[in-house]
Amino acid sequence: MLHDEVIPILDFGSQYAQLIARRVREKGVYSQLVRPDVPAAELKQLKVKGIILSGGPASVYEKNAPRCDPEIFNLGVPILGICYGMQLGAEILGGRVKPAKAREFGRTKLHVVADDALVRGLPEETTVWMSHGDQVHELPADFVPLATTPTCPFAAARHKSRPFYGVQFHPEVTHTPRGEQIFQNFLYDICHCSGTWTMGNFIEQTVQGMRQRVGDAKVICGLSGGVDSSVVATLLHRAIGDQLKCIFVDNGLLRKNERQLVESTFRDHFKINLIVEDAAEFFLSALAGVIDPQQKRKIIGYQFIEAFRRAAAPIQGARFLAQGTLYPDVIESGHGYAGTAANIKLHHNVGGLPEQLGFELIEPLRDLFKDEVRQVGEVLGLPETIVWRHPFPGPGLAVRIIGEITPDRLRILRDADEIVLEELIAAHLYRKTAQVFAVLLPIGTVGVMGDARSYDSVVAIRAVETQDFMTADWARIPFGVLAEMSNRIINEVRGVNRVVYDISSKPPATIEWE
């Protein structure tokens, strides 16, 4: 999609690169991560209003340190270098970078020493977050220092004649409380952006673009009931109406009443043409006796493609397949930098299905982060139960039943999971947690039910808090809420006599158990 104004971020390997992109977008300007050596000529083809050079773990004086095309400094657009990006820009423009006498990690005091557009609005003394072992040791005469820290004489600086600005600290992290002002100043006072990146504009441009691309062909959309596929389906329906055919595969591994929620929302409320493929018997028979989690995933993946193929076969004139690929999916799968990024993982949304089914791909959300997708969902009028729904794995309850999957074990987990979510919502904790669910363990324990001895199943409750799902901490749900969940599960779910709470963080544990 061509945007009215773009701030490309040259990613030199910073752990905060996506955070920089989010901060820019929060200011109403579209940002995009690009490979660090992107040619200046390629950037010139975009409607570039400015460029940001990210931080990174390398040292600019190392032999194989990543470099940018020096010609970007001749494009005539403002450039902001952050940490490594500042050091690289300063070196290219005549400065010297050396290891710092004192490495700075963590909060430190920034002292603003000049009245300049980049630091305007900052108090004379403020707190910033540092994370560096190198720093600019010497600035040539055509640079102006803007701020210092106790151990860094050039914590912020700018070039006198070229529109290059650099900060040694990280304005994108929350530990730099006035970092938002730095981005505001750079985007609006220096780059003169208009701030037209809004969800309303995104929807309008996306709908128009999809309508032109699709023409009179039909589009098939795999609908899971999660926020990503739901937003894709709703956007497409707004663009092409009845040319959209949605397929929902009931694999028999869904949460309680999940199929009914999807049918009532999309078929009844949004009037979307929804095909439900009832494939529960295929999935459950193929999974019978299977215990290994990787084998479960392979079976489910194969059965899903077969079910999708059966449902799609009668649809005449279908040329496109719509998927809910998000921007982090694209980056993590190595497709984000014109195919040159490291392939970190093969993501389920960025490979496999289209090649096997022979459709052209439509991915209207591939420029968005998860929180932006939720904003689009709200603007489109999707119900809160879908927009703010916790993530649910593609293999469904199969990876939350440790051991063999049977109809009775599915019943136990469905009933227990429903109670966990009911109590979480009743305690007003659903929006305050990132992912909460029940897990059925492959063991039985002794208990006393009434006056009789029992030997029944164990249910674990997993609840985490996280911003990005790359790392997560276990949620400190109040004991009273946990007690209510436990009491209800043991009293109401036949076959359970013990409930435990998972207090593992990620890493080393994963969020899901399988």
mmCIF file of C-alpha atoms in Angstrom, residues 17 27 35 53 83 99 125 145 166 174 256 281 328 388 429 438 487 503 508:
data_model
loop_
_atom_site.group_PDB
_atom_site.id
_atom_site.type_symbol
_atom_site.label_atom_id
_atom_site.label_comp_id
_atom_site.label_asym_id
_atom_site.label_seq_id
_atom_site.Cartn_x
_atom_site.Cartn_y
_atom_site.Cartn_z
ATOM 1 C CA ALA A 17 13.139 -1.241 16.418
ATOM 2 C CA LYS A 27 1.941 10.334 16.354
ATOM 3 C CA ARG A 35 16.857 -3.274 5.938
ATOM 4 C CA LEU A 53 18.400 5.082 12.053
ATOM 5 C CA CYS A 83 22.198 5.249 19.726
ATOM 6 C CA PRO A 99 34.371 2.886 23.460
ATOM 7 C CA GLU A 125 17.065 18.395 33.371
ATOM 8 C CA PRO A 145 25.878 19.656 20.872
ATOM 9 C CA GLY A 166 21.338 12.221 16.788
ATOM 10 C CA THR A 174 8.877 4.173 28.495
ATOM 11 C CA LYS A 256 -17.445 -23.758 24.365
ATOM 12 C CA GLU A 281 -14.918 -36.149 13.128
ATOM 13 C CA PRO A 328 5.387 -8.555 13.279
ATOM 14 C CA TRP A 388 -10.340 -7.706 22.776
ATOM 15 C CA LEU A 429 -9.479 -8.662 34.865
ATOM 16 C CA ALA A 438 -7.143 -23.714 31.486
ATOM 17 C CA ASN A 487 -14.135 -24.094 43.744
ATOM 18 C CA ILE A 503 3.581 -19.302 38.142
ATOM 19 C CA PRO A 508 12.164 -20.146 30.346
#
